[in-house]
Each structure stands twice: as structure tokens, then as C-alpha cells.
PDB file of C-alpha atoms and ligand atoms in Angstrom:
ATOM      1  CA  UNK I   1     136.377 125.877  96.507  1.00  0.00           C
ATOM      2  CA  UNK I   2     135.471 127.387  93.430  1.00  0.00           C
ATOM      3  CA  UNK I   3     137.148 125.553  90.823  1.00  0.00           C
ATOM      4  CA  UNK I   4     137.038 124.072  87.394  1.00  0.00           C
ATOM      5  CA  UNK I   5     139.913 122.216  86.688  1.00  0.00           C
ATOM      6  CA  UNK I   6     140.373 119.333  84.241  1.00  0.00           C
ATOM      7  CA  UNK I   7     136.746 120.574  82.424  1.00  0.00           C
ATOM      8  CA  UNK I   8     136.252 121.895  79.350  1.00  0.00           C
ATOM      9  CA  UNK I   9     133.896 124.497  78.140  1.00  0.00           C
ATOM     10  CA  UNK I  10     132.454 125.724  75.131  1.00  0.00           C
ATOM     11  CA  UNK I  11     131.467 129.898  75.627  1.00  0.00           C
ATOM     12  CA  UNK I  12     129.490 130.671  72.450  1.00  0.00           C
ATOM     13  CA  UNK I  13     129.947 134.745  71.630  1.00  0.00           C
ATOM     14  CA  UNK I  14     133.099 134.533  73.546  1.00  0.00           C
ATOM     15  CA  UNK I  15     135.053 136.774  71.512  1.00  0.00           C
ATOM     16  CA  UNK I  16     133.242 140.013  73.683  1.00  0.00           C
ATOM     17  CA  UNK I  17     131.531 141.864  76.065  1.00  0.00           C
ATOM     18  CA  UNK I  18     130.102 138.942  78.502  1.00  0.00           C
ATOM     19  CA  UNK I  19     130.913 136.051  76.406  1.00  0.00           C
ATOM     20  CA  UNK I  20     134.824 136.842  76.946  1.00  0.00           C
ATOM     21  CA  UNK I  21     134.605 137.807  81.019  1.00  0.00           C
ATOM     22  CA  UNK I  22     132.650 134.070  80.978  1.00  0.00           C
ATOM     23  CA  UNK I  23     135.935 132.686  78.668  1.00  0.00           C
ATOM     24  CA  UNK I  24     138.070 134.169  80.949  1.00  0.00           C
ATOM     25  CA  UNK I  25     136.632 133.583  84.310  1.00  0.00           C
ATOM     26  CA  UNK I  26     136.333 130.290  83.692  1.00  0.00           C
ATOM     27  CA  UNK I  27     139.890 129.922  82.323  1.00  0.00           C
ATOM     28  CA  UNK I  28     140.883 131.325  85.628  1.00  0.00           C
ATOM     29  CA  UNK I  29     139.310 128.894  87.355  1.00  0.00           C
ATOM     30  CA  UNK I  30     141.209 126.243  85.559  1.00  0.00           C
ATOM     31  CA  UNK I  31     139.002 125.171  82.458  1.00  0.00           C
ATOM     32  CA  UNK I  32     139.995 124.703  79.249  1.00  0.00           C
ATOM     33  CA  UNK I  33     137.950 126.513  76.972  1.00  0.00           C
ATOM     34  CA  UNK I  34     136.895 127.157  73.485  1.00  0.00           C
ATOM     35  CA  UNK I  35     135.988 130.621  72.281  1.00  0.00           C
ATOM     36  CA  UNK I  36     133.218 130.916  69.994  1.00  0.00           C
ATOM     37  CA  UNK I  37     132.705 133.888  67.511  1.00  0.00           C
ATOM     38  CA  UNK I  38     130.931 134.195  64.318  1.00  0.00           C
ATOM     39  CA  UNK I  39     133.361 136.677  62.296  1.00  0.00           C
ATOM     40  CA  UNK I  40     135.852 138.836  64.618  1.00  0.00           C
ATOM     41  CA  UNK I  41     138.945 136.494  64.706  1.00  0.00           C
ATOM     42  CA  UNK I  42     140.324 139.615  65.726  1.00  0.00           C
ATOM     43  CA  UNK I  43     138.542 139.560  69.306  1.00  0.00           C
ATOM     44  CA  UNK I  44     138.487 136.448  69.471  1.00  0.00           C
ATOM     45  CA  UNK I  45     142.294 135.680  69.613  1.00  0.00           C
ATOM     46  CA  UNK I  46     142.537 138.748  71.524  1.00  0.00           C
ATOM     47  CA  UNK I  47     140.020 136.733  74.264  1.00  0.00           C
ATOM     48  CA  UNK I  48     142.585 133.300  73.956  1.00  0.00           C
ATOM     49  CA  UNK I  49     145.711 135.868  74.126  1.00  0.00           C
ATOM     50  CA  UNK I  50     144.699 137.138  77.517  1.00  0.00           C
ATOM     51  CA  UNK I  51     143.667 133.727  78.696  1.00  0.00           C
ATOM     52  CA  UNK I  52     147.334 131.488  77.702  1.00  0.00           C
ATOM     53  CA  UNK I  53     149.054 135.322  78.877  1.00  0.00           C
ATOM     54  CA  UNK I  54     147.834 134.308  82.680  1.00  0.00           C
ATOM     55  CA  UNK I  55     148.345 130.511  82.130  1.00  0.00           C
ATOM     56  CA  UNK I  56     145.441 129.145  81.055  1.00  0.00           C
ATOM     57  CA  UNK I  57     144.242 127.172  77.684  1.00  0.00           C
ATOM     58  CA  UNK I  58     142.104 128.223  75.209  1.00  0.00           C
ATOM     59  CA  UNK I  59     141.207 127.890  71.513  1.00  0.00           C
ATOM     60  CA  UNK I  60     139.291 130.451  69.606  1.00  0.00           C
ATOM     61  CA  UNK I  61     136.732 128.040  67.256  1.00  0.00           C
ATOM     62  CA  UNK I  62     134.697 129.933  64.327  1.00  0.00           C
ATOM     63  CA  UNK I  63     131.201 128.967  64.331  1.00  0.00           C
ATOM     64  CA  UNK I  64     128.061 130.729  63.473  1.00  0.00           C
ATOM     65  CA  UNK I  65     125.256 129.309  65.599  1.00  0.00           C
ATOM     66  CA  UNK I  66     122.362 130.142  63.907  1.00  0.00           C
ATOM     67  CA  UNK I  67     123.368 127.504  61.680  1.00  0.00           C
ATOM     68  CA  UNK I  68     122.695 123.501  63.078  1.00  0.00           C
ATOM     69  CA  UNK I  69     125.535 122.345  60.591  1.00  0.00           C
ATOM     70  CA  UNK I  70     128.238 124.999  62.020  1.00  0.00           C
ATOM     71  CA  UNK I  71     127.152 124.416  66.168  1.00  0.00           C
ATOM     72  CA  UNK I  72     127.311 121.022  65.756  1.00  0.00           C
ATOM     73  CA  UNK I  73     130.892 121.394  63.836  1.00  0.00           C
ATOM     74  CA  UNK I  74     131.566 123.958  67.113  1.00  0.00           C
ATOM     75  CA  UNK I  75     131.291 120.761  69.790  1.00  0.00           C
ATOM     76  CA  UNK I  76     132.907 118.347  67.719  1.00  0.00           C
ATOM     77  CA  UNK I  77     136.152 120.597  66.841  1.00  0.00           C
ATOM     78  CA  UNK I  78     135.790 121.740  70.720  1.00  0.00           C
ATOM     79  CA  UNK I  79     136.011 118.024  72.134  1.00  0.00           C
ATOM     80  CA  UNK I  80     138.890 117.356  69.694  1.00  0.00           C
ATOM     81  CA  UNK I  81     140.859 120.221  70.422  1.00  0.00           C
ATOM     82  CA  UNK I  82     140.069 120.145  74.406  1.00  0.00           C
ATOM     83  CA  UNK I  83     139.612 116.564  74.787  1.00  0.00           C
ATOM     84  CA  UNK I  84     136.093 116.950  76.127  1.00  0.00           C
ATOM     85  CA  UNK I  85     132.856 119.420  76.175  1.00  0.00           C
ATOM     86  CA  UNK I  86     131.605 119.479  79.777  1.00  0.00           C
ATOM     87  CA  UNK I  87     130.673 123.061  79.965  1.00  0.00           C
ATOM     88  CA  UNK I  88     128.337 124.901  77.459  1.00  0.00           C
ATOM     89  CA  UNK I  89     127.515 128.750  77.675  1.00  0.00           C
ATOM     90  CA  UNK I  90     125.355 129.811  75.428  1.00  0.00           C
ATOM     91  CA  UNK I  91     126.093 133.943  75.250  1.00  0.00           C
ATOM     92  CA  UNK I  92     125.541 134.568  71.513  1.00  0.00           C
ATOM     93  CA  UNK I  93     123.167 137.010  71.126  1.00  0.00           C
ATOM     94  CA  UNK I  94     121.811 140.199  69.464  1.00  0.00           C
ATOM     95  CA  UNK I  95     119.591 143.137  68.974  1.00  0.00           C
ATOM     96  CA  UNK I  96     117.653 144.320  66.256  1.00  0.00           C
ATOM     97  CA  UNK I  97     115.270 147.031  68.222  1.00  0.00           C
ATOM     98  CA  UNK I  98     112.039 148.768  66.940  1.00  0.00           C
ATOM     99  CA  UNK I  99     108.709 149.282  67.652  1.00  0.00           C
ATOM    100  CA  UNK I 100     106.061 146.095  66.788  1.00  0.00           C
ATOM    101  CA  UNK I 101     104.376 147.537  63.999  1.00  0.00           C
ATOM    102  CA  UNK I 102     107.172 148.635  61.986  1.00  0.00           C
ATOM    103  CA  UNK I 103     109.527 145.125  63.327  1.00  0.00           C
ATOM    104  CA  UNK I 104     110.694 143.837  59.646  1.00  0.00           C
ATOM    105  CA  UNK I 105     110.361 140.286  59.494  1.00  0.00           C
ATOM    106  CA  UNK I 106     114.029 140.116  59.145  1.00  0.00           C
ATOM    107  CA  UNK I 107     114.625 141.542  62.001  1.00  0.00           C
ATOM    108  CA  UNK I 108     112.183 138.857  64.357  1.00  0.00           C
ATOM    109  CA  UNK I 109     113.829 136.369  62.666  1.00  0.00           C
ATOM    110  CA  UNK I 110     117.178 136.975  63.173  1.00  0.00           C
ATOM    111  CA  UNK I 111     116.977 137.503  66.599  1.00  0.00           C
ATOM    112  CA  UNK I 112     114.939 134.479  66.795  1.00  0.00           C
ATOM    113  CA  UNK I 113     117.387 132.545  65.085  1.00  0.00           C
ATOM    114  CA  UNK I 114     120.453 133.788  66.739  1.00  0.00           C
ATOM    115  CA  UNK I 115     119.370 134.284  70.510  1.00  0.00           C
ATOM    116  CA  UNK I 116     116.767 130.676  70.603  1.00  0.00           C
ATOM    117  CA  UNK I 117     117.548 128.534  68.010  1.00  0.00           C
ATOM    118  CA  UNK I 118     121.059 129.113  68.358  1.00  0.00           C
ATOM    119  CA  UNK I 119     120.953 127.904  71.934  1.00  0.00           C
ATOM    120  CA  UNK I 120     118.812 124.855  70.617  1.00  0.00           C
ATOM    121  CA  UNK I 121     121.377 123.942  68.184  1.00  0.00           C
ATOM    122  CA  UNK I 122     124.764 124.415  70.429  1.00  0.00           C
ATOM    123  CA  UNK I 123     122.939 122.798  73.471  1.00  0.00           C
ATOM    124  CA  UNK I 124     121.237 119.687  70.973  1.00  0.00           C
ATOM    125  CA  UNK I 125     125.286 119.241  70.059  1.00  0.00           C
ATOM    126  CA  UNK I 126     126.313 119.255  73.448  1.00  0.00           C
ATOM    127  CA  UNK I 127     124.265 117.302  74.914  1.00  0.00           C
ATOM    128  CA  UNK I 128     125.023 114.386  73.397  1.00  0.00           C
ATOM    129  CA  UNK I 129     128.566 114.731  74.275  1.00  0.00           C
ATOM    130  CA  UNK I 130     127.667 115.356  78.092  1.00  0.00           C
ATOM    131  CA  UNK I 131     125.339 112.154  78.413  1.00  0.00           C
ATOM    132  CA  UNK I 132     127.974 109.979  77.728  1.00  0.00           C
ATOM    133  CA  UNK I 133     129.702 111.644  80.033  1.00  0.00           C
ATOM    134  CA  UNK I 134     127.170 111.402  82.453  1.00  0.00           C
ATOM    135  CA  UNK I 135     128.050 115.038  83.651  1.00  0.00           C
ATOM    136  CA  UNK I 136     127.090 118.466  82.371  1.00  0.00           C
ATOM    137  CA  UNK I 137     126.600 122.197  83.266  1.00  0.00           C
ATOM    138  CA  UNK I 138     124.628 124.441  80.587  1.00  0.00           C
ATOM    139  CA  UNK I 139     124.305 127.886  80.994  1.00  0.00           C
ATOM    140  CA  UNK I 140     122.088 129.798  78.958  1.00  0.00           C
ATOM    141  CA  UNK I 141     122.724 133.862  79.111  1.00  0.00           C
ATOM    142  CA  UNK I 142     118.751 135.373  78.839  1.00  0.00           C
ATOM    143  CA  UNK I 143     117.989 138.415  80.109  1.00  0.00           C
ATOM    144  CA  UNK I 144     115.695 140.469  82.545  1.00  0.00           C
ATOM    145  CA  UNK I 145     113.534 141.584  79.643  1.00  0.00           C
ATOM    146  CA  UNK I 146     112.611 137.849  78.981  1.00  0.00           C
ATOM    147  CA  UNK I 147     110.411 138.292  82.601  1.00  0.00           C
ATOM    148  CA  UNK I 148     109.496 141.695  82.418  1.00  0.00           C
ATOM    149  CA  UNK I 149     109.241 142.736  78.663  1.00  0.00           C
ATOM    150  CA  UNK I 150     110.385 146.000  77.047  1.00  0.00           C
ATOM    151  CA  UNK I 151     109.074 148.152  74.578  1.00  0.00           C
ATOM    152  CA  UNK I 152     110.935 148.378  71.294  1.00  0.00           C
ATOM    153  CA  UNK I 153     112.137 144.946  71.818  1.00  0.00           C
ATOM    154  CA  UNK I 154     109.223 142.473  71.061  1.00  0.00           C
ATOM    155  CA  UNK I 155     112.007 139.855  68.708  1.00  0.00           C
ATOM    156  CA  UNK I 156     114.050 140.206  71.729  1.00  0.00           C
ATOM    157  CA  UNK I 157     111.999 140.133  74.779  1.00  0.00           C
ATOM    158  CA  UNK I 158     110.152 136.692  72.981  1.00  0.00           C
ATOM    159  CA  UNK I 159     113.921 134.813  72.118  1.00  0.00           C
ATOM    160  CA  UNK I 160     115.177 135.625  75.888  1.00  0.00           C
ATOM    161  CA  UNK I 161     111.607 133.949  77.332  1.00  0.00           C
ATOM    162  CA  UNK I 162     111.655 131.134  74.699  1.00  0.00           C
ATOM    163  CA  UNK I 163     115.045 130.336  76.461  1.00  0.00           C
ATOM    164  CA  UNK I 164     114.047 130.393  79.629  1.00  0.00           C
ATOM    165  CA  UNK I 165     110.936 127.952  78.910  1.00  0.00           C
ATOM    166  CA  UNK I 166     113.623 125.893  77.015  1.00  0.00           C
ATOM    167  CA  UNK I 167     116.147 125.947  80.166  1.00  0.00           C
ATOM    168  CA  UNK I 168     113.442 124.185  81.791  1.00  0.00           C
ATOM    169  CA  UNK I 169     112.284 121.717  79.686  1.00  0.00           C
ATOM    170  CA  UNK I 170     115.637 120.713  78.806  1.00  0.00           C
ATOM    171  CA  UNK I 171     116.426 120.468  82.441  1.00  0.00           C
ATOM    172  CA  UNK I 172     113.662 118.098  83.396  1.00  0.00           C
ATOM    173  CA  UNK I 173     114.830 116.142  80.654  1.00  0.00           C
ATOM    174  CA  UNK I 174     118.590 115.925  81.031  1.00  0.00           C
ATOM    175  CA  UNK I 175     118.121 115.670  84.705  1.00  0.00           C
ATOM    176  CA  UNK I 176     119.080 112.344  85.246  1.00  0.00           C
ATOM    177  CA  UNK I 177     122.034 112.018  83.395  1.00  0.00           C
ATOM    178  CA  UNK I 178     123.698 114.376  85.867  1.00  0.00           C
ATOM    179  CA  UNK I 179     123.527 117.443  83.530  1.00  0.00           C
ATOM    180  CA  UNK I 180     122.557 120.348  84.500  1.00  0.00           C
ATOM    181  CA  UNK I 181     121.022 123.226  83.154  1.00  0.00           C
ATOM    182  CA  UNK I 182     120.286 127.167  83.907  1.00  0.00           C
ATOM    183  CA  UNK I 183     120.154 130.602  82.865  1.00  0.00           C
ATOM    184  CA  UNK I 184     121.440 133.452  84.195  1.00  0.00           C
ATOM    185  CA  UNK I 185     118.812 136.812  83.695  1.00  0.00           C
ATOM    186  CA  UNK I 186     121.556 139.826  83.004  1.00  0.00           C
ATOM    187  CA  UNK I 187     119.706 143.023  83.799  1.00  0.00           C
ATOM    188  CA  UNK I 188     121.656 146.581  82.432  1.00  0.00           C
ATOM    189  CA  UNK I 189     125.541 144.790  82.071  1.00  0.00           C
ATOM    190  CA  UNK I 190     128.114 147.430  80.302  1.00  0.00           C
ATOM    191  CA  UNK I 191     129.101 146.059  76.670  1.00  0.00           C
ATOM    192  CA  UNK I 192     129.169 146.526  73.392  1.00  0.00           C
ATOM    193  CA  UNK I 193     125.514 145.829  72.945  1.00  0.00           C
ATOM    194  CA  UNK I 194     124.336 148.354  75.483  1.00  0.00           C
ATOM    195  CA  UNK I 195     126.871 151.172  74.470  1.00  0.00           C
ATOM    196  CA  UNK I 196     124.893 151.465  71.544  1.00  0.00           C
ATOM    197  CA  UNK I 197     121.936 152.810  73.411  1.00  0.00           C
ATOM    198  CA  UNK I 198     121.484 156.346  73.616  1.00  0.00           C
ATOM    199  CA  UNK I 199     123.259 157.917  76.855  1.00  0.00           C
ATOM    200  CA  UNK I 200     119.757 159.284  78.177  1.00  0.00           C
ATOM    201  CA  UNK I 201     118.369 155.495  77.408  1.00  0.00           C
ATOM    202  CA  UNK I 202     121.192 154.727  79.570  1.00  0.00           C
ATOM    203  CA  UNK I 203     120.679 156.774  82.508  1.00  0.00           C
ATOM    204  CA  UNK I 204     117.111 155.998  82.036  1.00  0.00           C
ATOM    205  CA  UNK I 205     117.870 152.568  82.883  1.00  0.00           C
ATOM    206  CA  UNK I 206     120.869 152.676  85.429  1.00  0.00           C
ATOM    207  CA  UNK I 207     117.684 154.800  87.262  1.00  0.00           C
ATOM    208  CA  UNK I 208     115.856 151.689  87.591  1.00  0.00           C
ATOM    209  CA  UNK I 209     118.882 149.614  89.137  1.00  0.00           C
ATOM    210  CA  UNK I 210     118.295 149.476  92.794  1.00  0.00           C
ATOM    211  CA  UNK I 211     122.154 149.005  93.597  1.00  0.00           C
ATOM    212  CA  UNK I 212     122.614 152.612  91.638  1.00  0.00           C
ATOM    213  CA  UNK I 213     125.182 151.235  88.992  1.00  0.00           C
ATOM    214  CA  UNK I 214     124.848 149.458  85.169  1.00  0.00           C
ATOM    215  CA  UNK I 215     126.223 145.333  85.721  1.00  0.00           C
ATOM    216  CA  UNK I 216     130.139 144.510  84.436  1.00  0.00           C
ATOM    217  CA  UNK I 217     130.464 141.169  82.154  1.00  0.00           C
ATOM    218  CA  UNK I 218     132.320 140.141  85.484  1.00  0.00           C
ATOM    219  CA  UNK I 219     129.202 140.266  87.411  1.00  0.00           C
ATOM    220  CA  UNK I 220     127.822 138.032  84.948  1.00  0.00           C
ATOM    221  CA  UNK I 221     130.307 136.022  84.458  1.00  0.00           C
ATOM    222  CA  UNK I 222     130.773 134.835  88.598  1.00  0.00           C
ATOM    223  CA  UNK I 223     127.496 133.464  88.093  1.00  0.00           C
ATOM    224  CA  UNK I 224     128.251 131.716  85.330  1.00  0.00           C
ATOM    225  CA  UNK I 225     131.336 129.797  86.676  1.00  0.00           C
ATOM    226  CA  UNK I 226     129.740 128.952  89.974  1.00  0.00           C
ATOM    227  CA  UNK I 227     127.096 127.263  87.574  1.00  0.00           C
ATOM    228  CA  UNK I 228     129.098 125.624  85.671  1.00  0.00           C
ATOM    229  CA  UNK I 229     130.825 124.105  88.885  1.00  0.00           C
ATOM    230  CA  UNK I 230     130.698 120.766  90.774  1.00  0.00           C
ATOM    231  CA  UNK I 231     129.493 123.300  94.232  1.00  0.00           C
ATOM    232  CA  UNK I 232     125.904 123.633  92.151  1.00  0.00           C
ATOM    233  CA  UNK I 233     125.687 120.404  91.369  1.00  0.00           C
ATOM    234  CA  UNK I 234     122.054 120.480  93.348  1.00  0.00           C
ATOM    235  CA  UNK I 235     120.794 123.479  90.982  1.00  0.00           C
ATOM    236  CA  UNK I 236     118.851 122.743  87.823  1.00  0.00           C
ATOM    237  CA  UNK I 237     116.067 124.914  85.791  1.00  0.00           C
ATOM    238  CA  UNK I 238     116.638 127.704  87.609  1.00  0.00           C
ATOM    239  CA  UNK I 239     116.601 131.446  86.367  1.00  0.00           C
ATOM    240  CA  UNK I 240     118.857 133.623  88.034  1.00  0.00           C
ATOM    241  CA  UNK I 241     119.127 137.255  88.023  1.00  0.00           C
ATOM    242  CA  UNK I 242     122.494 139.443  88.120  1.00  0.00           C
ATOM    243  CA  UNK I 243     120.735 142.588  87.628  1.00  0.00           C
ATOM    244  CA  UNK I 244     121.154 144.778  90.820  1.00  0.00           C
ATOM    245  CA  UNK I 245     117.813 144.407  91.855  1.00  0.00           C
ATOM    246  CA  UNK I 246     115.961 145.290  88.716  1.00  0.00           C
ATOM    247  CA  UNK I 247     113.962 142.743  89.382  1.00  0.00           C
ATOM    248  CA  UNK I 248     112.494 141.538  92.668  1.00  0.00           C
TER     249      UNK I 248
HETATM  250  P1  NAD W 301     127.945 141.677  72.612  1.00  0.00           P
HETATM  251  O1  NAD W 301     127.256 142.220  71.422  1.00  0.00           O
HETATM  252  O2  NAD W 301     129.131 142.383  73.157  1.00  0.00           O
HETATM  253  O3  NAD W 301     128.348 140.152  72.392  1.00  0.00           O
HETATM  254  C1  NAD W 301     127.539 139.258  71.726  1.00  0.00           C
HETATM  255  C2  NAD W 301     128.420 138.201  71.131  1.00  0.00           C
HETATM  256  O4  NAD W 301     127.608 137.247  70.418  1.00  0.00           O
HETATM  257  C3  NAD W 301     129.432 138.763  70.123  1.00  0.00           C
HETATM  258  O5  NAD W 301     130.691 138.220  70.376  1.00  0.00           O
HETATM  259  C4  NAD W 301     128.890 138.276  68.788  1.00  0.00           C
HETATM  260  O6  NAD W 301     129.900 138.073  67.824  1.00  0.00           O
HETATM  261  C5  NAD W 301     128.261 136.954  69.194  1.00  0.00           C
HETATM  262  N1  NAD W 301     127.309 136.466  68.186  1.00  0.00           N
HETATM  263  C6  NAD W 301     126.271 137.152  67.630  1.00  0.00           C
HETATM  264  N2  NAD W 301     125.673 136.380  66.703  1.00  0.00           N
HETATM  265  C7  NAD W 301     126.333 135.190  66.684  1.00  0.00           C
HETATM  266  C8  NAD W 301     126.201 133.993  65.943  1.00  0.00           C
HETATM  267  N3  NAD W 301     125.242 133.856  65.009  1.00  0.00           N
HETATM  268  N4  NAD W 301     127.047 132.964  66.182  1.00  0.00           N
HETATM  269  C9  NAD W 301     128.037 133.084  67.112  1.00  0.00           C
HETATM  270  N5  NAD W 301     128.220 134.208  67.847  1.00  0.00           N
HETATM  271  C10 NAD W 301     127.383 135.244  67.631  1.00  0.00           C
HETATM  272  O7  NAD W 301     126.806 141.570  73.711  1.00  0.00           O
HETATM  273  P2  NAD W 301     126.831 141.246  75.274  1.00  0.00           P
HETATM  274  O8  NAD W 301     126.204 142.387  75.944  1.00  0.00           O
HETATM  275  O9  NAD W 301     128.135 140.724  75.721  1.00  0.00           O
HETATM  276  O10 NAD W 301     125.749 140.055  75.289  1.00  0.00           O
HETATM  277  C11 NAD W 301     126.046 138.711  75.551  1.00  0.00           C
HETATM  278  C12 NAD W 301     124.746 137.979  75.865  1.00  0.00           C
HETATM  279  O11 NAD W 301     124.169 138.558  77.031  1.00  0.00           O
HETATM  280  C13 NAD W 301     123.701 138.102  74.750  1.00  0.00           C
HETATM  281  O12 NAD W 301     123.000 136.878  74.647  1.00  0.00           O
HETATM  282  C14 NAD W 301     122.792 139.191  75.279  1.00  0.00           C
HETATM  283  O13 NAD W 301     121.512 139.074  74.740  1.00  0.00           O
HETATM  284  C15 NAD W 301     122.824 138.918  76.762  1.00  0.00           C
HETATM  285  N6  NAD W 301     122.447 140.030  77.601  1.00  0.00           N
HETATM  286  C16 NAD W 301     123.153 141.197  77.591  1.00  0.00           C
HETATM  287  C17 NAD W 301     122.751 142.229  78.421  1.00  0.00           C
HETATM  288  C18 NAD W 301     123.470 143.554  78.480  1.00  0.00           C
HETATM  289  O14 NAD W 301     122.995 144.463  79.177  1.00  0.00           O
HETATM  290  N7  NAD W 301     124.600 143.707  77.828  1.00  0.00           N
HETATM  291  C19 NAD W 301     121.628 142.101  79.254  1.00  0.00           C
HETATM  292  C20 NAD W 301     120.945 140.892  79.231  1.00  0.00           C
HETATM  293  C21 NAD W 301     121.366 139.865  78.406  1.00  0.00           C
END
């Protein structure tokens, strides 16, 4: 049985989009859980409101992860307020698109910054916690376009591969302290982030999708909590698509 009772998980970018589905799936499934966002309160206790409305427990915890001091200050004030940090997710992430020549070098770096060394700094904080522990699931949220590339998204395409080398590494070395740790390759998923594509971008892409529709944050988020469970306890450094068969 899928379940995740008496564990407690940390979903960075929880407030939204895939981030909350993840909060709230794995709420569902009996977790306590700590919802990350950077700046919306707003969504964010929106996200713990319809996880304590169906009986669950949550606590929406302010943190920008681009910053070591902050993601560090996320896991602490997550294991106080939950009593433990056995899950991590890491979903924060953004887009700054354009083409390669005219990138600004503001615009590498704060993807950079947000989508790789954000992961670096919430998983360095958590895994600390989880060796003690001796127990551990980390899920890091890349992306299809981390395998396959995309035009227009060169700051992107590199932070989404740079975590999947980094899922592996970390893997190999966290291995035998019975911590896991994976990511999940989202192909075309319907949030916030891809609503601000063009609609003929968007039809463009659902065209590629061999199942004929764009992903929900639910689709994502099944993934996620099966991950984080004791049932794939025998699956580590593994990328795994939910991208209806964008890539094969
Ligand atoms: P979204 O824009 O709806 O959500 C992103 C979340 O990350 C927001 O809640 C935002 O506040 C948070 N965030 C951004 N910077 C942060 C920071 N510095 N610290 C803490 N939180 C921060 O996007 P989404 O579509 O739900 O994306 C979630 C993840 O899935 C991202 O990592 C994204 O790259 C990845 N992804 C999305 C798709 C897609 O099609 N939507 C596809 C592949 C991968």
C-alpha cells in the first residue's frame, strides 16, 4: 500500500503548480509536510488550507533557496515544526527563456542558482538530517529538456541536466545510509510556468506528446509520492519520465 504515514516532508516551491499537487498528494497519503515558497504567503497558505481542510498537517515555511543560509534555516524550522525531515522534494524552479546569444548573464545565473544550486543547498541541509536517521527519499523535479535540450532555453536545459548528474552522484554517495535519491523528468505538465507560453508554442508541444494531452501536476506528483515511499525503497539514481511519451 501506498502510504506515508508518520514521515515528514519538505516540498520546496510548494506553494503552486506541481510543487502544491506534490504537498498535497503526499499529505493525502498521510505525511506531514512543510510547504516551501519564496514570497506568495498567499498560495502558500492557500496549499496548507486545502491540506488541514481534508485532514492532513501542514506548515507553510518561507525560504528562498537560492540562498544556503535560508535552505538550511528551511530543514531546521521543518524538523522543529514536524518533528522530523524524511522526505525532500526539490520543485523550485524557473524560467528565464531566450535565445544563447542574446541570454543576459542574469538570466543564466538565476536559473542556475535557483533550479541547481538550490537543490544543492536544500538537499546538503537535508541530508544531514536523514543520515542520522538512517532513512531518506529525495526527489529532485528536472525536466525532459535536461535529456533532450530545447532551443531558447540553454540556462534551463543546463540547470535541469546539472541535476540529473547531481541525482546520481549524490545517490552513489548517500546510498548506504538508506537514503535514497531520484528525479522525476516532467515533460509538457499544465501550470503556471507553461501558461505563459504562447498558445501556438503550446499546441506545438502537446503535438509532440504521444498520449495526445499536456501532463497535470497530479501526474507528476504520483510519481513523486511513490518515490518518496518505503514500496521504492530498491530505487536509487534513477531518472524517470512523466511526460506521455515525449521521450522514448
Ligand atoms: P511554477 O512556476 O508554477 O512553480 C514553481 C515554484 O517554485 C513556485 O511556487 C515558485 O514560487 C517556486 N520558486 C521559484 N524560485 C524559488 C526560490 N528561489 N525559492 C523557493 N521557491 C522558489 O512551475 P511548475 O510548472 O509547477 O514547476 C515546478 C518544477 O517543475 C520546476 O522545477 C520546473 O522547472 C519543473 N518542470 C515543470 C514543467 C512544466 O511543464 N510545468 C516541466 C518540467 C519540469
Amino acid at each position: 500500500m501506498l502510504e506515508l504515514s508518520g514521515k515528514a516532508a519538505v516540498v520546496t516551491g510548494g506553494s503552486r503548480g506541481i510543487g502544491r499537487a506534490i504537498a498535497v498528494t503526499l499529505a493525502g497519503l498521510g505525511a506531514k509536510v512543510a510547504v516551501n515558497y519564496t514570497s506568495n504567503s498567499k498560495a502558500a497558505q492557500e496549499t496548507v488550507e486545502q491540506i488541514t481542510g481534508s485532514g492532513g498537517s501542514a506548515a507553510a515555511i518561507a525560504a528562498d533557496v537560492t540562498d544556503a543560509g535560508q535552505a538550511k534555516a528551511l530543514i531546521e524550522t521543518a524538523k522543529k515544526r514536524l518533528g522530523s525531515v524524511d522526505i525532500l522534494v526539490n520543485c523550485a524552479g524557473i524560467t528565464r527563456d531566450g535565445l544563447l546569444v542574446r541570454m543576459k548573464d542574469e538570466d543564466w545565473d538565476e536559473v542556475l542558482q535557483t533550479n541547481l544550486t538550490g537543490v544543492f543547498n536544500c538537499t546538503r541541509a537535508a541530508a544531514s538530517v536523514m543520515m542520522k536517521k538512517r532513512w531518506g527519499r529525495i526527489v529532485n523535479i528536472s525536466s525532459v529538456v535536461g535529456l533532450y535540450g530545447n532551443a531558447g532555453q540553454a540556462n534551463y536545459c543546463a540547470s535541469k541536466a546539472g541535476v540529473i548528474g547531481f541525482t546520481k552522484a549524490v545517490a552513489k554517495e548517500l546510498g548506504s545510509r538508506g537514503i535514497t535519491v531520484n528525479a522525476i523528468a516532467p515533460g509538457f505538465i499544465q501550470t503556471d510556468m507553461t501558461m505563459k507560453l504562447s498558445e501556438g508554442l503550446r499546441e506545438e508541444m502537446t503535438k509532440r506528446v504521444v498520449l495526445g494531452r499536456p501532463g497535470t501536476p497530479e501526474d507528476v506528483a504520483w510519481l513523486a509520492a511513490f518515490l518518496s515511499s518505503d514500496l521504492a525503497s530498491y530505487i536509487t539514481g534513477q531518472i524517470i519520465g512523466v511526460d506521455g511519451g515525449i521521450v522514448m
